XYZ file of C-alpha atoms in Angstrom:
399
model
C 92.360 -0.608 -30.269
C 89.209 0.505 -28.564
C 88.807 3.934 -27.058
C 88.700 4.160 -23.276
C 85.025 5.161 -23.275
C 84.010 2.311 -25.571
C 85.933 -0.134 -23.376
C 84.206 1.172 -20.248
C 80.791 0.842 -21.901
C 81.502 -2.732 -23.013
C 82.638 -3.710 -19.522
C 79.640 -2.178 -17.775
C 77.261 -3.767 -20.274
C 78.881 -7.152 -19.680
C 78.632 -7.007 -15.899
C 75.268 -7.645 -14.268
C 73.907 -6.435 -10.919
C 73.332 -9.136 -8.289
C 70.045 -11.021 -8.470
C 70.056 -12.441 -4.943
C 70.101 -10.973 -1.461
C 70.829 -12.100 2.073
C 69.882 -10.941 5.548
C 72.553 -9.680 7.939
C 72.449 -8.243 11.433
C 73.064 -4.544 11.953
C 76.229 -5.477 13.857
C 77.770 -6.931 10.675
C 76.272 -4.547 8.109
C 79.171 -2.092 7.757
C 80.356 -1.946 4.141
C 77.433 -3.937 2.758
C 75.052 -2.686 0.039
C 71.328 -2.443 0.742
C 69.175 -4.670 -1.461
C 65.927 -2.967 -0.458
C 65.091 0.533 0.769
C 64.920 1.271 4.476
C 61.915 3.291 5.630
C 61.379 5.078 8.898
C 59.001 3.298 11.303
C 57.973 6.635 12.794
C 58.478 10.377 12.690
C 61.955 11.718 13.406
C 62.241 13.502 15.733
C 59.430 11.522 17.372
C 58.358 14.618 19.347
C 59.162 18.318 19.533
C 62.403 18.803 21.472
C 64.659 21.650 22.457
C 67.824 22.391 20.505
C 69.232 24.525 23.340
C 69.409 24.873 27.091
C 66.963 27.561 28.181
C 63.263 28.054 28.873
C 60.207 26.794 27.004
C 57.703 29.633 26.656
C 54.509 30.731 24.912
C 55.035 33.230 22.075
C 52.105 35.489 23.143
C 53.824 36.010 26.512
C 57.189 37.114 25.103
C 56.587 39.225 22.012
C 57.678 42.243 24.042
C 60.755 41.991 26.296
C 62.009 42.210 28.927
C 59.266 40.124 30.525
C 59.224 38.007 33.691
C 57.551 34.577 33.823
C 56.952 31.980 36.512
C 59.039 28.802 36.185
C 56.624 25.931 36.840
C 58.656 22.885 35.757
C 62.152 21.612 34.946
C 62.494 19.177 32.038
C 65.719 17.224 31.481
C 66.465 15.088 28.430
C 64.661 11.793 28.806
C 61.873 13.188 30.977
C 58.242 13.594 29.942
C 56.705 17.018 30.720
C 53.922 16.885 33.278
C 52.566 20.414 32.957
C 50.850 22.306 30.124
C 52.079 25.880 30.047
C 49.551 28.530 30.909
C 49.782 32.291 30.250
C 52.689 33.795 32.183
C 54.462 30.465 32.717
C 57.786 29.010 31.544
C 59.525 25.667 31.908
C 63.246 25.211 32.471
C 64.402 22.921 29.637
C 67.629 21.274 28.527
C 68.984 20.280 25.110
C 67.138 17.279 23.698
C 64.284 17.439 26.212
C 60.637 17.209 25.138
C 58.908 20.555 24.685
C 55.912 20.786 27.056
C 52.377 21.251 25.721
C 51.516 24.881 25.204
C 55.099 25.982 24.500
C 56.089 27.074 21.001
C 59.427 28.835 21.548
C 62.720 28.416 23.416
C 64.438 31.330 25.141
C 68.136 30.482 25.252
C 69.750 30.507 28.657
C 72.268 33.225 27.767
C 69.473 35.763 27.213
C 67.659 35.248 30.506
C 68.061 36.121 34.185
C 66.816 33.703 36.854
C 65.754 34.576 40.388
C 64.121 31.799 42.367
C 61.048 30.568 40.539
C 60.995 33.590 38.265
C 62.871 34.104 34.988
C 63.241 37.339 33.035
C 63.630 37.174 29.251
C 65.848 39.991 28.020
C 65.082 39.512 24.310
C 62.278 37.854 22.357
C 63.165 34.215 21.530
C 64.488 33.596 18.055
C 62.805 30.939 15.857
C 64.497 27.640 15.133
C 65.345 26.401 18.611
C 62.647 23.700 18.569
C 63.288 20.549 16.563
C 59.775 19.831 15.322
C 58.331 16.327 15.228
C 58.855 14.795 11.781
C 61.138 17.595 10.583
C 63.898 15.092 9.724
C 61.628 12.489 8.156
C 58.068 11.194 8.354
C 56.822 7.722 9.148
C 57.100 5.480 6.071
C 59.523 7.792 4.272
C 62.512 6.150 2.535
C 65.620 7.176 4.431
C 68.159 4.896 2.720
C 67.431 3.724 -0.843
C 68.444 0.350 -2.236
C 71.945 0.436 -3.671
C 73.368 2.393 -0.728
C 76.677 1.256 0.741
C 76.474 1.260 4.522
C 79.135 3.485 6.063
C 79.437 5.079 9.524
C 76.700 7.671 8.887
C 74.345 5.022 7.511
C 75.051 2.829 10.555
C 73.931 5.704 12.768
C 70.724 6.123 10.759
C 69.960 2.396 10.865
C 70.527 2.264 14.598
C 68.267 5.292 15.078
C 65.366 3.592 13.286
C 66.154 0.310 15.083
C 66.763 -1.619 11.859
C 68.358 -4.639 13.514
C 68.367 -6.860 10.408
C 68.890 -5.800 6.824
C 68.532 -7.256 3.351
C 71.839 -6.764 1.518
C 73.474 -7.975 -1.676
C 76.144 -10.694 -1.507
C 79.674 -9.360 -1.692
C 81.267 -9.955 -5.105
C 83.977 -12.620 -5.152
C 87.121 -11.701 -7.074
C 89.781 -14.301 -7.899
C 93.271 -12.832 -8.381
C 96.464 -14.429 -9.655
C 99.707 -13.424 -11.342
C 101.431 -15.089 -14.281
C 105.116 -15.254 -15.129
C 108.148 -17.504 -14.743
C 110.077 -14.611 -13.262
C 107.722 -13.963 -10.339
C 108.305 -14.953 -6.716
C 106.273 -14.273 -3.557
C 107.529 -11.629 -1.103
C 108.796 -14.246 1.372
C 111.095 -15.976 -1.162
C 114.769 -15.183 -1.695
C 115.231 -13.005 -4.765
C 117.545 -14.490 -7.394
C 119.006 -12.801 -10.493
C 116.351 -12.281 -13.141
C 113.458 -12.654 -10.714
C 110.800 -10.123 -9.676
C 108.724 -9.996 -6.512
C 105.025 -10.247 -7.351
C 103.447 -6.993 -6.133
C 100.354 -7.079 -8.351
C 98.527 -9.690 -6.323
C 98.995 -7.673 -3.140
C 97.939 -4.402 -4.787
C 94.832 -5.849 -6.439
C 93.798 -7.801 -3.348
C 93.941 -4.578 -1.358
C 92.064 -2.618 -4.026
C 89.317 -5.246 -4.222
C 88.965 -5.397 -0.438
C 88.718 -1.614 -0.181
C 85.644 -1.742 -2.423
C 83.931 -4.206 -0.112
C 84.389 -7.292 -2.300
C 85.844 -10.636 -1.248
C 89.332 -11.117 -2.677
C 90.449 -14.686 -3.443
C 94.237 -14.582 -4.030
C 95.329 -17.654 -5.974
C 99.071 -17.130 -6.122
C 101.531 -17.215 -9.009
C 101.270 -19.339 -12.162
C 104.267 -20.004 -14.426
C 104.096 -19.348 -18.155
C 103.043 -22.905 -18.925
C 99.789 -23.391 -20.866
C 98.568 -26.430 -18.910
C 99.204 -24.886 -15.506
C 97.713 -21.568 -16.596
C 94.624 -23.226 -18.050
C 94.014 -25.153 -14.816
C 94.354 -21.966 -12.749
C 92.027 -20.026 -15.058
C 89.387 -22.766 -14.879
C 89.598 -22.839 -11.088
C 89.296 -19.044 -10.896
C 86.357 -18.843 -13.294
C 84.455 -21.525 -11.390
C 84.507 -19.708 -8.040
C 84.397 -15.978 -8.737
C 82.205 -13.206 -10.109
C 85.271 -11.440 -11.500
C 88.706 -12.850 -12.309
C 91.807 -10.651 -12.406
C 94.992 -12.124 -13.814
C 98.101 -10.048 -14.458
C 100.603 -10.691 -17.234
C 100.409 -12.877 -20.306
C 98.148 -10.578 -22.332
C 100.591 -8.956 -24.737
C 101.901 -10.418 -28.009
C 104.970 -12.284 -26.758
C 105.745 -15.969 -27.157
C 104.751 -16.627 -23.540
C 101.491 -14.683 -23.563
C 98.860 -17.416 -23.471
C 95.894 -15.786 -21.732
C 93.842 -14.704 -24.746
C 94.143 -18.038 -26.523
C 93.183 -19.979 -23.407
C 90.182 -17.731 -22.800
C 88.920 -18.701 -26.239
C 89.510 -22.391 -25.564
C 87.581 -22.128 -22.292
C 84.565 -20.644 -24.062
C 85.035 -17.004 -23.133
C 83.411 -14.328 -25.274
C 86.287 -11.898 -25.737
C 85.001 -8.340 -25.576
C 88.253 -6.381 -25.477
C 91.794 -7.103 -26.690
C 93.490 -3.738 -26.356
C 92.574 -0.203 -25.332
C 94.014 3.136 -26.416
C 95.149 3.966 -22.895
C 98.551 4.620 -21.380
C 99.469 2.813 -19.220
C 97.372 -0.340 -19.677
C 97.055 -0.884 -23.448
C 97.099 -4.746 -23.542
C 93.855 -5.298 -21.644
C 91.873 -8.469 -22.404
C 88.287 -8.822 -21.185
C 86.218 -11.972 -21.710
C 82.664 -12.695 -20.695
C 81.670 -16.062 -19.219
C 78.142 -17.022 -18.126
C 79.137 -16.875 -14.465
C 81.875 -14.243 -14.401
C 83.796 -11.506 -16.188
C 87.491 -12.143 -16.784
C 90.093 -9.351 -16.882
C 93.510 -10.124 -18.318
C 95.511 -7.186 -17.003
C 98.988 -5.976 -18.044
C 101.761 -7.165 -15.759
C 103.470 -3.814 -15.223
C 102.607 -2.768 -11.649
C 101.376 0.730 -12.483
C 99.419 -0.537 -15.484
C 97.683 -3.066 -13.250
C 96.462 -0.460 -10.767
C 95.530 2.159 -13.373
C 93.510 -0.534 -15.150
C 91.806 -1.374 -11.882
C 90.939 2.247 -11.050
C 89.717 3.058 -14.560
C 87.835 -0.111 -15.571
C 87.538 -2.733 -12.859
C 86.384 -0.542 -9.976
C 83.283 0.601 -11.930
C 82.484 -3.009 -12.804
C 82.817 -4.032 -9.155
C 80.494 -1.235 -8.036
C 77.815 -2.412 -10.445
C 78.318 -6.073 -9.486
C 78.055 -5.141 -5.799
C 74.591 -3.671 -6.383
C 75.502 -0.037 -5.830
C 73.208 2.512 -7.413
C 74.424 4.150 -10.639
C 76.555 5.939 -11.675
C 79.306 3.346 -11.349
C 82.063 5.103 -13.290
C 84.987 7.091 -11.901
C 84.551 10.333 -10.009
C 85.854 13.237 -12.095
C 86.735 16.786 -11.155
C 88.139 19.569 -13.288
C 91.220 21.130 -11.776
C 94.602 22.558 -12.600
C 98.216 21.579 -12.100
C 101.075 23.850 -11.080
C 103.257 21.843 -13.485
C 102.983 21.282 -17.218
C 101.637 17.795 -17.984
C 102.963 15.957 -21.032
C 102.050 12.897 -23.110
C 102.783 11.512 -26.569
C 99.201 12.143 -27.716
C 98.793 8.671 -29.230
C 96.647 7.229 -26.445
C 94.530 8.562 -23.606
C 97.232 9.085 -20.986
C 96.847 8.813 -17.217
C 99.441 10.481 -14.996
C 99.430 9.574 -11.309
C 99.913 11.960 -8.442
C 98.165 13.652 -5.562
C 95.046 15.794 -5.420
C 95.148 18.880 -3.203
C 92.446 21.467 -2.527
C 94.046 24.889 -1.912
C 91.292 27.447 -1.272
C 88.815 24.670 -2.031
C 89.963 24.277 -5.648
C 91.226 20.923 -7.017
C 94.922 20.966 -7.850
C 96.854 17.984 -9.267
C 100.480 17.438 -8.294
C 102.141 14.797 -10.523
C 104.345 12.174 -8.902
C 108.024 13.092 -8.854
C 110.455 10.942 -10.774
C 108.463 10.574 -13.997
C 105.684 8.221 -15.075
C 107.155 4.817 -15.871
C 104.614 1.989 -15.758
C 107.185 -0.418 -14.348
C 108.181 1.851 -11.453
C 105.659 1.501 -8.679
C 107.731 3.339 -6.061
C 106.376 6.779 -6.912
C 102.873 5.317 -7.180
C 102.713 5.298 -3.374
C 100.375 7.959 -1.911
C 98.605 8.362 -5.259
C 95.156 9.894 -4.781
C 94.288 10.936 -8.340
C 95.052 10.511 -12.030
C 95.295 13.422 -14.463
C 94.042 12.601 -17.956
C 95.427 13.846 -21.247
C 93.068 12.941 -24.128
C 94.163 11.361 -27.384
C 95.840 13.997 -29.549
C 96.837 16.188 -26.601
C 100.580 16.300 -25.979
C 100.668 18.985 -23.348
C 98.473 20.721 -20.806
C 100.246 23.847 -19.641
C 100.560 24.679 -15.978
C 97.418 26.403 -14.767
C 95.240 25.150 -17.637
C 92.133 23.014 -16.946
C 92.667 19.253 -16.702
C 90.291 16.363 -16.000
C 91.213 14.495 -12.833
C 90.076 11.025 -11.796
C 89.661 10.906 -8.025
C 90.802 7.633 -6.473
């Protein structure tokens, strides 16, 4: 068995970043990954503007207060000033409005008294109430590097710089199917000995959440010819293939043998991880194949630990691609058998800003997916560690 870290390294070395790109409109760019950096076409802000409602003034006029100035202009947001301030003058100004020539300070409205065309400043203006031209970024500066996934904040930035078309990487295509004579789809009538296939739904959702294109291919019985045909079809149309079941050492576990027959370069046969030990990974020229354990929890833990990093790299995201880790504590003692790197599922809380792991109630059985619901993190017990006492440090994988 390979260690978890060795398995992760092999997988990331086998997956390759995208080599092509495509152009999309800003309106359809959400969730896509930039294939080239975006630079600012001009300074931002493009001109000095006021951060507050108040009065634009000249510093030499207001170093000693109270002082009364003549109000010579009113400037609303969207208007261009038409007067250069002279000694003894002020301009009424509103948040976001252009600062008039000659002004270098803003007296906030709450610290002034207005009478007609005269305003009295009660206190000297404080610095920082003018947003200076170029203080956010300069013309030609990279504002979003290549490898950035476009989320709501990035959409706002792109709209601000009027980037109406963008070069992005193609979304990875992931073929997904389940194997097993006992499996039925959710809309079939359950008979004795049968199991509803949940893995395909879970993995399709997980793949879609990462911005990839899921291609669900249904259920395949434990028949070599049917399985081989499905594997060939999946390999021919996807960047990654995820099949669940058929990767252990039973009489009906055909996946590894068929991968060899199809020309796959098998990189991994088993990993010292719990749950998820019987993981098979094979490299093909056009895709990477993951033969995942059929137990529902094993399937998702395998996805979170190994497949999600591979998908991030294949999507063109900037490194690092691996899981996000935090060190926290648990109010409960965490236990394992110490033989394999063990992942316990549960929820991550942040009392007083400190990460705290709460294990799922009802135990950690890889066949019981009911208490997997609402999982937001996995606590990790390394090989050789049988117990982490309550309150002791523990590594937590954030989902």
